[in-house]
Amino acid sequence: MSENMKMMPNDIEVEKALICSILIDEDYNEKLRDINLKSDSFYANEHKIIFEAVQKLQSDGSNVDPLTLNATLKSMGKLNDIGGAAYIAELLGAVPTSANIRYYAQIVESKHTLRSIIGISTTTIEDAYSETIDAKDLLDRASSDLFLLSEQRSQTAPEKIDNAVISTVKQIEEWSKRTGSVSGIPTGYSEIDEYTSGWQKSALIVLAARPGMGKTQFALNLTMNACKLGAKHSIGYFSLEMSKNELVLRLLSMETGIPMQSLKKGRLSTNDWGRIPIAMKRLSDMNLYIDDSSSLNILDLRTKCRRLKKDKNIDMVIVDYLGLMETESGVERHEGISRISRALKGLARELEVPVLVLSQLNREVEKRPDKRPIPSDLRDSGAIEQDADLVMFIMRPEVYKIKDSEGNEQKGISEIIIGKQRSGPTGICKLFFDKNTLQFVELESNPEYQDMG
């Protein structure tokens, strides 16, 4: 058989065995509840038609057996299309029992997935040869189609509550053994930890602000704290805006206490040069994995995160930032961001790690006298607010020349506003931002703030 005439993946005998098992097992639906079977899952056309009839019986609340199947196919006008009642009788002899029904269903669904991959690949190859579609658009479409196929295969079934009760109590027992209020990954700031109990597994966390407020820098502070405090967690950091070298330059300034501008100009004292090797060693010892791809879609991100989880067992993912991620071609920006947001939440749950994503705010916040953001200010999509388990904002009063209640300037003050928290309180935490070393520190530990007070 030539290359162009290869048979599509299928197993007709297994399809027969599956249909036979469905017809003789009244509990088949329960046994296959987590397998995403559709009529298209079958290769043989007669089997597609038979499964359509099975689904119709299900939706009507009727039992599925040879007699009801025969009657339904007749009412659909498709009994002769499958070979008549004789073919149904033939199917009943495919297997003696339904003991292997799940095994048959998994094979049928696997073959269908392979055919779907071939279909997507074939269409992509044909369009690539024709050169009628822009290469980037074609790549986006192929990635989107494969991602959608993968999502369709991900299906969970309802479970009785007893297992969830046991696992939840076990989690509470684990938390009770810890000292302090942090049950997740520490943020490094006691007041924020008090509100959040740290970054929690499977949570989607959004950190948003207007440009110039220090989103990236605060994210880097959070990254350093997670890598260095407690269990010294592993972090996957995806930077779509800055290169690895730019990020490391900022991390060096934070670790050495040498002003950023001094590092960039190379104007360092002998003492400064002495600090750098120590900082290099500390940074190199962190389990921090940086990806600075400027072009990244959700499929690429998910693939890279899965690999990092498998190879490095990362504890957290940080994405800087949402607005720079590529959306599907031909999709409105609003809808594209919504899909990315939902996929990020799915990624957090799949890997069981917190996912922190940075986002921008629209200009509505500038119209308020206090300039404090609210969740509806999130740019591009309301889905971000809905999908997020925790939404935080950064607001620096001095940028807007806002004074405190006593009329004093708020130099260096940064408000970390917890605007939404699905499982906890909202509120405002105040930190001090050192613009020279790019560090966010707690007010009580900052001499400059104490002098101001």
Short mmCIF file of C-alpha atoms in Angstrom, two decimals:
data_model
loop_
_atom_site.label_atom_id
_atom_site.label_comp_id
_atom_site.label_asym_id
_atom_site.label_seq_id
_atom_site.Cartn_x
_atom_site.Cartn_y
_atom_site.Cartn_z
CA MET A 1 0.00 0.00 0.00
CA SER A 2 1.44 3.40 -0.98
CA GLU A 3 2.16 6.21 1.48
CA ASN A 4 -0.84 8.18 0.19
CA MET A 5 -3.22 5.23 0.65
CA LYS A 6 -2.45 4.38 4.26
CA MET A 7 -5.44 3.26 6.31
CA MET A 8 -6.50 5.64 9.06
CA PRO A 9 -5.99 4.23 12.59
CA ASN A 10 -8.93 2.05 13.60
CA ASP A 11 -9.88 -1.29 15.12
CA ILE A 12 -13.22 -2.52 13.80
CA GLU A 13 -13.23 -5.64 15.97
CA VAL A 14 -12.77 -3.56 19.15
CA GLU A 15 -15.57 -1.24 18.02
CA LYS A 16 -17.83 -4.29 17.66
CA ALA A 17 -16.78 -5.53 21.10
CA LEU A 18 -17.54 -2.11 22.61
CA ILE A 19 -21.01 -1.88 21.08
CA CYS A 20 -21.75 -5.45 22.17
CA SER A 21 -20.66 -4.60 25.72
CA ILE A 22 -22.91 -1.54 25.74
CA LEU A 23 -25.89 -3.64 24.63
CA ILE A 24 -25.42 -6.33 27.29
CA ASP A 25 -24.34 -4.16 30.24
CA GLU A 26 -27.05 -1.99 31.80
CA ASP A 27 -24.38 -0.15 33.85
CA TYR A 28 -22.23 0.74 30.84
CA ASN A 29 -22.87 4.48 31.21
CA GLU A 30 -21.49 4.52 34.75
CA LYS A 31 -18.45 2.48 33.74
CA LEU A 32 -17.63 4.83 30.85
CA ARG A 33 -18.53 8.12 32.56
CA ASP A 34 -14.98 9.55 32.33
CA ILE A 35 -14.36 8.50 28.71
CA ASN A 36 -15.46 11.10 26.19
CA LEU A 37 -17.14 8.82 23.63
CA LYS A 38 -19.01 10.36 20.69
CA SER A 39 -20.39 8.92 17.47
CA ASP A 40 -17.30 10.27 15.68
CA SER A 41 -15.15 8.18 18.01
CA PHE A 42 -16.08 5.19 15.84
CA TYR A 43 -14.43 4.58 12.48
CA ALA A 44 -17.03 2.36 10.79
CA ASN A 45 -20.02 4.36 9.54
CA GLU A 46 -22.51 1.74 10.75
CA HIS A 47 -21.01 1.99 14.24
CA LYS A 48 -21.33 5.79 14.17
CA ILE A 49 -25.04 5.43 13.36
CA ILE A 50 -25.56 2.81 16.08
CA PHE A 51 -23.92 4.99 18.71
CA GLU A 52 -26.08 7.95 17.63
CA ALA A 53 -29.09 5.75 18.34
CA VAL A 54 -27.60 4.76 21.71
CA GLN A 55 -27.19 8.46 22.59
CA LYS A 56 -30.78 9.16 21.52
CA LEU A 57 -32.03 6.39 23.82
CA GLN A 58 -29.95 7.87 26.64
CA SER A 59 -31.34 11.36 26.14
CA ASP A 60 -34.88 9.95 26.07
CA GLY A 61 -34.25 8.14 29.35
CA SER A 62 -34.83 4.72 27.76
CA ASN A 63 -32.95 1.50 28.40
CA VAL A 64 -30.39 0.50 25.80
CA ASP A 65 -30.77 -3.08 24.62
CA PRO A 66 -31.05 -4.88 21.25
CA LEU A 67 -34.81 -4.39 20.99
CA THR A 68 -34.86 -0.66 21.83
CA LEU A 69 -31.83 -0.09 19.59
CA ASN A 70 -33.55 -1.84 16.68
CA ALA A 71 -36.73 0.23 17.19
CA THR A 72 -34.81 3.52 17.45
CA LEU A 73 -32.78 2.86 14.30
CA LYS A 74 -36.02 2.05 12.48
CA SER A 75 -37.61 5.31 13.67
CA MET A 76 -34.50 7.20 12.54
CA GLY A 77 -34.83 5.58 9.12
CA LYS A 78 -31.31 4.16 9.41
CA LEU A 79 -31.83 0.49 10.25
CA ASN A 80 -31.00 -0.61 6.70
CA ASP A 81 -27.93 1.67 6.67
CA ILE A 82 -26.29 -0.46 9.34
CA GLY A 83 -27.19 -3.81 7.79
CA GLY A 84 -30.55 -4.34 9.41
CA ALA A 85 -31.48 -6.34 12.51
CA ALA A 86 -29.13 -9.09 11.34
CA TYR A 87 -26.10 -6.87 11.98
CA ILE A 88 -27.28 -6.07 15.51
CA ALA A 89 -27.59 -9.82 16.13
CA GLU A 90 -24.09 -10.28 14.75
CA LEU A 91 -22.72 -7.64 17.12
CA LEU A 92 -24.22 -9.43 20.11
CA GLY A 93 -21.84 -12.32 19.50
CA ALA A 94 -18.70 -10.13 19.49
CA VAL A 95 -17.79 -10.81 23.14
CA PRO A 96 -19.22 -13.11 25.83
CA THR A 97 -19.11 -10.51 28.65
CA SER A 98 -18.69 -6.77 29.16
CA ALA A 99 -15.80 -7.21 31.61
CA ASN A 100 -13.38 -5.31 29.34
CA ILE A 101 -15.75 -2.51 28.33
CA ARG A 102 -13.44 0.28 29.59
CA TYR A 103 -10.47 -1.22 27.77
CA TYR A 104 -12.47 -1.33 24.51
CA ALA A 105 -13.67 2.26 24.96
CA GLN A 106 -10.15 3.53 25.62
CA ILE A 107 -8.86 1.90 22.44
CA VAL A 108 -11.72 3.32 20.36
CA GLU A 109 -11.17 6.82 21.76
CA SER A 110 -7.38 6.56 21.30
CA LYS A 111 -7.80 5.60 17.63
CA HIS A 112 -10.19 8.54 17.18
CA THR A 113 -7.63 10.91 18.69
CA LEU A 114 -4.97 9.63 16.29
CA ARG A 115 -7.31 10.21 13.34
CA SER A 116 -8.05 13.72 14.60
CA ILE A 117 -4.33 14.50 14.86
CA ILE A 118 -3.83 13.21 11.31
CA GLY A 119 -6.74 15.35 10.12
CA ILE A 120 -5.33 18.51 11.71
CA SER A 121 -1.85 17.73 10.42
CA THR A 122 -3.06 16.95 6.88
CA THR A 123 -5.02 20.20 6.64
CA THR A 124 -2.04 22.12 7.98
CA ILE A 125 0.34 20.48 5.50
CA GLU A 126 -1.99 21.16 2.56
CA ASP A 127 -2.38 24.82 3.53
CA ALA A 128 1.38 25.12 4.02
CA TYR A 129 2.00 23.81 0.51
CA SER A 130 -0.64 26.10 -0.99
CA GLU A 131 0.90 29.16 0.75
CA THR A 132 -2.54 30.79 0.86
CA ILE A 133 -2.43 31.39 4.63
CA ASP A 134 0.15 33.45 6.49
CA ALA A 135 2.67 31.18 8.24
CA LYS A 136 2.01 32.70 11.67
CA ASP A 137 -1.78 32.38 11.25
CA LEU A 138 -1.38 28.79 10.11
CA LEU A 139 0.78 27.96 13.12
CA ASP A 140 -1.73 29.62 15.44
CA ARG A 141 -4.60 27.66 13.93
CA ALA A 142 -2.76 24.34 14.17
CA SER A 143 -1.80 25.06 17.79
CA SER A 144 -5.36 26.08 18.62
CA ASP A 145 -6.83 22.95 16.98
CA LEU A 146 -4.44 20.66 18.84
CA PHE A 147 -5.10 22.47 22.11
CA LEU A 148 -8.86 22.14 21.63
CA LEU A 149 -8.45 18.43 20.89
CA SER A 150 -6.44 18.01 24.07
CA GLU A 151 -9.06 19.90 26.09
CA GLN A 152 -11.84 17.70 24.71
CA ARG A 153 -9.99 14.60 25.89
CA SER A 154 -9.70 15.99 29.43
CA GLN A 155 -12.87 14.85 31.16
CA THR A 156 -13.52 14.06 34.78
CA ALA A 157 -16.50 12.35 36.28
CA PRO A 158 -18.52 13.28 39.39
CA GLU A 159 -17.23 11.55 42.52
CA LYS A 160 -18.95 10.77 45.80
CA ILE A 161 -18.01 13.29 48.49
CA ASP A 162 -16.43 10.81 50.93
CA ASN A 163 -13.01 10.79 49.24
CA ALA A 164 -12.96 14.60 49.09
CA VAL A 165 -13.87 14.80 52.79
CA ILE A 166 -11.01 12.48 53.76
CA SER A 167 -8.42 14.30 51.62
CA THR A 168 -9.58 17.72 52.90
CA VAL A 169 -9.28 16.67 56.56
CA LYS A 170 -5.82 15.26 55.83
CA GLN A 171 -4.87 18.62 54.34
CA ILE A 172 -6.11 20.41 57.46
CA GLU A 173 -4.04 18.03 59.60
CA GLU A 174 -0.95 18.89 57.54
CA TRP A 175 -1.64 22.61 57.94
CA SER A 176 -2.06 22.20 61.69
CA LYS A 177 1.48 20.83 61.97
CA ARG A 178 2.97 24.00 60.50
CA THR A 179 4.08 26.95 62.57
CA GLY A 180 2.74 30.36 61.66
CA SER A 181 -0.18 31.26 59.40
CA VAL A 182 1.25 30.17 56.04
CA SER A 183 -0.18 26.97 54.56
CA GLY A 184 1.00 27.66 51.01
CA ILE A 185 4.12 29.16 49.45
CA PRO A 186 5.18 32.18 51.51
CA THR A 187 4.93 35.60 49.90
CA GLY A 188 7.68 36.96 52.14
CA TYR A 189 5.42 39.68 53.54
CA SER A 190 3.76 38.93 56.87
CA GLU A 191 0.65 41.05 56.29
CA ILE A 192 -0.03 39.56 52.86
CA ASP A 193 0.57 36.07 54.26
CA GLU A 194 -1.93 36.86 57.01
CA TYR A 195 -4.56 37.65 54.39
CA THR A 196 -3.77 34.81 51.97
CA SER A 197 -1.99 32.10 54.03
CA GLY A 198 0.53 32.09 51.18
CA TRP A 199 0.07 31.06 47.56
CA GLN A 200 -2.24 28.07 47.48
CA LYS A 201 -2.07 25.03 45.21
CA SER A 202 -4.25 25.14 42.07
CA ALA A 203 -4.98 28.87 42.55
CA LEU A 204 -4.98 31.40 39.72
CA ILE A 205 -3.57 34.65 41.11
CA VAL A 206 -3.74 37.90 39.16
CA LEU A 207 -1.38 40.78 39.94
CA ALA A 208 -2.46 43.93 38.11
CA ALA A 209 -1.53 47.60 38.00
CA ARG A 210 -1.28 50.60 35.73
CA PRO A 211 2.04 51.00 33.87
CA GLY A 212 4.94 52.19 36.01
CA MET A 213 3.63 50.82 39.32
CA GLY A 214 6.20 48.02 39.52
CA LYS A 215 4.31 44.85 38.55
CA THR A 216 7.36 43.02 37.24
CA GLN A 217 9.51 44.15 40.12
CA PHE A 218 7.00 43.03 42.72
CA ALA A 219 6.69 39.69 40.91
CA LEU A 220 10.48 39.32 41.08
CA ASN A 221 10.42 40.10 44.81
CA LEU A 222 7.75 37.43 45.28
CA THR A 223 9.84 35.02 43.18
CA MET A 224 12.97 35.62 45.28
CA ASN A 225 11.03 35.13 48.50
CA ALA A 226 9.46 31.88 47.30
CA CYS A 227 12.84 30.54 46.17
CA LYS A 228 14.68 31.47 49.36
CA LEU A 229 12.20 31.13 52.21
CA GLY A 230 11.00 27.98 53.95
CA ALA A 231 11.19 24.96 51.66
CA LYS A 232 12.99 26.98 48.95
CA HIS A 233 10.44 26.36 46.23
CA SER A 234 11.05 25.88 42.51
CA ILE A 235 9.58 28.53 40.21
CA GLY A 236 8.91 28.60 36.47
CA TYR A 237 9.08 32.26 35.36
CA PHE A 238 7.82 33.21 31.89
CA SER A 239 8.85 36.71 30.85
CA LEU A 240 7.34 37.95 27.60
CA GLU A 241 8.54 41.52 28.09
CA MET A 242 12.08 41.36 29.48
CA SER A 243 15.06 39.21 28.57
CA LYS A 244 16.80 36.88 31.01
CA ASN A 245 19.69 39.36 31.31
CA GLU A 246 17.36 42.24 32.18
CA LEU A 247 15.67 40.16 34.87
CA VAL A 248 18.98 38.96 36.32
CA LEU A 249 20.25 42.55 36.43
CA ARG A 250 17.25 43.45 38.59
CA LEU A 251 17.74 40.38 40.77
CA LEU A 252 21.41 41.31 41.27
CA SER A 253 20.41 44.81 42.38
CA MET A 254 17.94 43.32 44.87
CA GLU A 255 20.41 40.75 46.20
CA THR A 256 23.44 43.04 46.50
CA GLY A 257 21.66 46.25 47.50
CA ILE A 258 23.61 48.02 44.74
CA PRO A 259 21.45 50.61 42.95
CA MET A 260 20.24 49.49 39.54
CA GLN A 261 21.71 52.51 37.79
CA SER A 262 25.14 51.83 39.25
CA LEU A 263 25.06 48.28 37.90
CA LYS A 264 23.91 49.43 34.46
CA LYS A 265 26.67 52.02 34.24
CA GLY A 266 29.31 49.76 35.74
CA ARG A 267 30.19 52.39 38.34
CA LEU A 268 30.97 50.08 41.23
CA SER A 269 33.14 50.53 44.27
CA THR A 270 35.58 47.90 45.50
CA ASN A 271 33.01 46.98 48.13
CA ASP A 272 30.34 46.62 45.43
CA TRP A 273 32.51 44.24 43.40
CA GLY A 274 32.96 42.17 46.54
CA ARG A 275 29.21 41.71 46.92
CA ILE A 276 28.61 40.48 43.39
CA PRO A 277 30.21 36.98 43.65
CA ILE A 278 28.19 36.32 46.83
CA ALA A 279 25.00 37.41 45.09
CA MET A 280 25.87 35.32 42.03
CA LYS A 281 26.20 32.23 44.21
CA ARG A 282 22.89 32.87 45.98
CA LEU A 283 21.01 33.49 42.75
CA SER A 284 22.56 30.46 41.05
CA ASP A 285 21.49 28.25 43.96
CA MET A 286 17.82 29.23 43.50
CA ASN A 287 15.56 26.77 41.70
CA LEU A 288 14.41 29.45 39.28
CA TYR A 289 13.76 28.56 35.63
CA ILE A 290 13.34 31.55 33.30
CA ASP A 291 11.79 31.44 29.83
CA ASP A 292 12.09 34.76 28.01
CA SER A 293 10.28 33.83 24.78
CA SER A 294 8.71 37.05 23.53
CA SER A 295 6.18 35.06 21.51
CA LEU A 296 4.14 32.61 23.58
CA ASN A 297 0.65 31.16 23.25
CA ILE A 298 -1.26 29.12 25.80
CA LEU A 299 -0.42 25.81 24.11
CA ASP A 300 3.32 26.56 24.25
CA LEU A 301 3.02 27.68 27.85
CA ARG A 302 1.16 24.59 28.93
CA THR A 303 3.65 22.29 27.17
CA LYS A 304 6.61 24.02 28.83
CA CYS A 305 4.97 24.01 32.25
CA ARG A 306 4.15 20.33 32.01
CA ARG A 307 7.77 19.61 31.12
CA LEU A 308 9.03 21.74 34.02
CA LYS A 309 6.66 19.97 36.40
CA LYS A 310 7.81 16.56 35.18
CA ASP A 311 11.54 17.31 35.03
CA LYS A 312 12.01 19.92 37.79
CA ASN A 313 8.87 19.49 39.92
CA ILE A 314 8.16 23.22 39.95
CA ASP A 315 5.99 24.55 42.77
CA MET A 316 4.72 27.72 41.11
CA VAL A 317 4.33 29.37 37.68
CA ILE A 318 4.63 33.12 37.04
CA VAL A 319 3.62 34.72 33.72
CA ASP A 320 4.68 38.30 32.91
CA TYR A 321 2.36 39.28 31.42
CA LEU A 322 -1.09 38.25 30.16
CA GLY A 323 -1.51 41.07 27.64
CA LEU A 324 1.53 39.92 25.64
CA MET A 325 0.39 36.33 25.22
CA GLU A 326 -0.66 35.42 21.70
CA THR A 327 -4.35 34.81 21.10
CA GLU A 328 -5.86 32.66 18.36
CA SER A 329 -5.98 34.23 14.92
CA GLY A 330 -9.45 35.24 13.79
CA VAL A 331 -10.67 35.59 17.38
CA GLU A 332 -11.59 38.91 18.98
CA ARG A 333 -9.03 40.08 21.53
CA HIS A 334 -11.62 39.99 24.33
CA GLU A 335 -12.54 36.38 23.58
CA GLY A 336 -8.89 35.39 23.08
CA ILE A 337 -7.89 36.68 26.51
CA SER A 338 -10.92 34.96 28.05
CA ARG A 339 -9.79 31.64 26.62
CA ILE A 340 -6.25 32.15 27.89
CA SER A 341 -7.58 33.03 31.33
CA ARG A 342 -9.67 29.85 31.51
CA ALA A 343 -6.73 27.80 30.27
CA LEU A 344 -4.43 29.28 32.94
CA LYS A 345 -6.92 28.28 35.62
CA GLY A 346 -7.04 24.81 34.11
CA LEU A 347 -3.24 24.66 34.12
CA ALA A 348 -3.09 25.57 37.82
CA ARG A 349 -5.54 22.78 38.64
CA GLU A 350 -3.84 20.25 36.38
CA LEU A 351 -0.34 20.81 37.79
CA GLU A 352 -1.63 21.54 41.32
CA VAL A 353 0.53 24.66 41.59
CA PRO A 354 -0.33 28.34 42.03
CA VAL A 355 -0.18 30.29 38.77
CA LEU A 356 0.56 34.02 39.18
CA VAL A 357 -0.18 36.06 36.07
CA LEU A 358 0.52 39.76 35.66
CA SER A 359 -2.04 41.97 33.94
CA GLN A 360 -2.64 45.60 33.08
CA LEU A 361 -5.54 47.79 34.15
CA ASN A 362 -7.69 49.96 31.94
CA ARG A 363 -7.80 53.75 32.34
CA GLU A 364 -10.99 53.79 34.43
CA VAL A 365 -8.87 53.71 37.58
CA GLU A 366 -7.37 57.10 36.66
CA LYS A 367 -10.82 58.70 36.91
CA ARG A 368 -11.26 57.90 40.61
CA PRO A 369 -10.10 60.41 43.23
CA ASP A 370 -8.28 57.75 45.30
CA LYS A 371 -6.88 55.96 42.18
CA ARG A 372 -7.46 52.60 43.85
CA PRO A 373 -8.20 49.80 41.35
CA ILE A 374 -11.11 47.40 41.55
CA PRO A 375 -11.47 44.00 39.82
CA SER A 376 -13.62 45.40 36.99
CA ASP A 377 -10.61 47.55 35.94
CA LEU A 378 -8.82 44.46 34.61
CA ARG A 379 -7.99 45.06 30.98
CA ASP A 380 -9.29 43.13 27.93
CA SER A 381 -11.66 40.69 29.62
CA GLY A 382 -14.04 40.32 32.53
CA ALA A 383 -13.26 36.59 32.45
CA ILE A 384 -9.95 37.28 34.21
CA GLU A 385 -11.81 38.55 37.26
CA GLN A 386 -14.18 35.56 37.18
CA ASP A 387 -11.49 32.91 36.73
CA ALA A 388 -9.06 34.29 39.31
CA ASP A 389 -9.05 32.93 42.85
CA LEU A 390 -7.10 35.96 44.07
CA VAL A 391 -6.78 39.41 42.48
CA MET A 392 -4.18 41.86 43.77
CA PHE A 393 -3.37 45.40 42.67
CA ILE A 394 -0.38 47.66 43.18
CA MET A 395 -1.01 51.37 43.76
CA ARG A 396 1.73 53.86 44.67
CA PRO A 397 0.15 57.07 46.04
CA GLU A 398 3.25 59.18 45.37
CA VAL A 399 2.84 58.61 41.62
CA TYR A 400 -0.50 60.45 41.82
CA LYS A 401 0.76 62.89 44.49
CA ILE A 402 -1.83 61.57 46.93
CA LYS A 403 -1.13 62.51 50.55
CA ASP A 404 -2.11 60.60 53.65
CA SER A 405 -4.92 61.61 56.03
CA GLU A 406 -2.56 63.97 57.86
CA GLY A 407 -1.43 65.71 54.68
CA ASN A 408 1.98 64.02 54.50
CA GLU A 409 3.58 62.83 51.27
CA GLN A 410 3.62 59.06 50.88
CA LYS A 411 7.09 58.71 49.43
CA GLY A 412 7.93 55.10 48.66
CA ILE A 413 4.62 53.72 49.94
CA SER A 414 3.05 50.96 47.87
CA GLU A 415 -0.44 49.72 48.54
CA ILE A 416 -0.94 46.03 47.77
CA ILE A 417 -4.70 45.83 47.40
CA ILE A 418 -6.35 42.44 47.71
CA GLY A 419 -9.42 43.18 45.63
CA LYS A 420 -10.80 39.65 45.40
CA GLN A 421 -10.12 36.46 47.28
CA ARG A 422 -12.32 33.45 46.75
CA SER A 423 -11.44 31.86 50.08
CA GLY A 424 -10.43 34.75 52.27
CA PRO A 425 -10.75 38.44 53.16
CA THR A 426 -9.96 41.48 51.05
CA GLY A 427 -8.01 44.48 52.23
CA ILE A 428 -4.94 46.68 51.81
CA CYS A 429 -1.36 45.87 52.81
CA LYS A 430 1.30 48.56 52.73
CA LEU A 431 4.92 48.02 51.70
CA PHE A 432 7.87 50.30 51.04
CA PHE A 433 9.35 50.34 47.53
CA ASP A 434 13.04 51.22 47.24
CA LYS A 435 13.40 52.59 43.72
CA ASN A 436 17.19 52.31 43.84
CA THR A 437 17.48 48.61 44.64
CA LEU A 438 14.00 47.71 43.36
CA GLN A 439 13.06 46.01 46.62
CA PHE A 440 9.61 45.88 48.18
CA VAL A 441 10.07 45.63 51.95
CA GLU A 442 7.77 45.72 54.97
CA LEU A 443 7.33 49.18 56.44
CA GLU A 444 8.50 48.19 59.92
CA SER A 445 11.86 46.98 58.59
CA ASN A 446 12.55 50.07 56.49
CA PRO A 447 14.62 52.80 58.22
CA GLU A 448 13.60 55.45 55.70
CA TYR A 449 9.92 54.93 56.47
CA GLN A 450 10.56 54.96 60.21
CA ASP A 451 12.41 58.27 59.83
CA MET A 452 9.43 59.64 57.90
CA GLY A 453 7.12 58.55 60.70
#
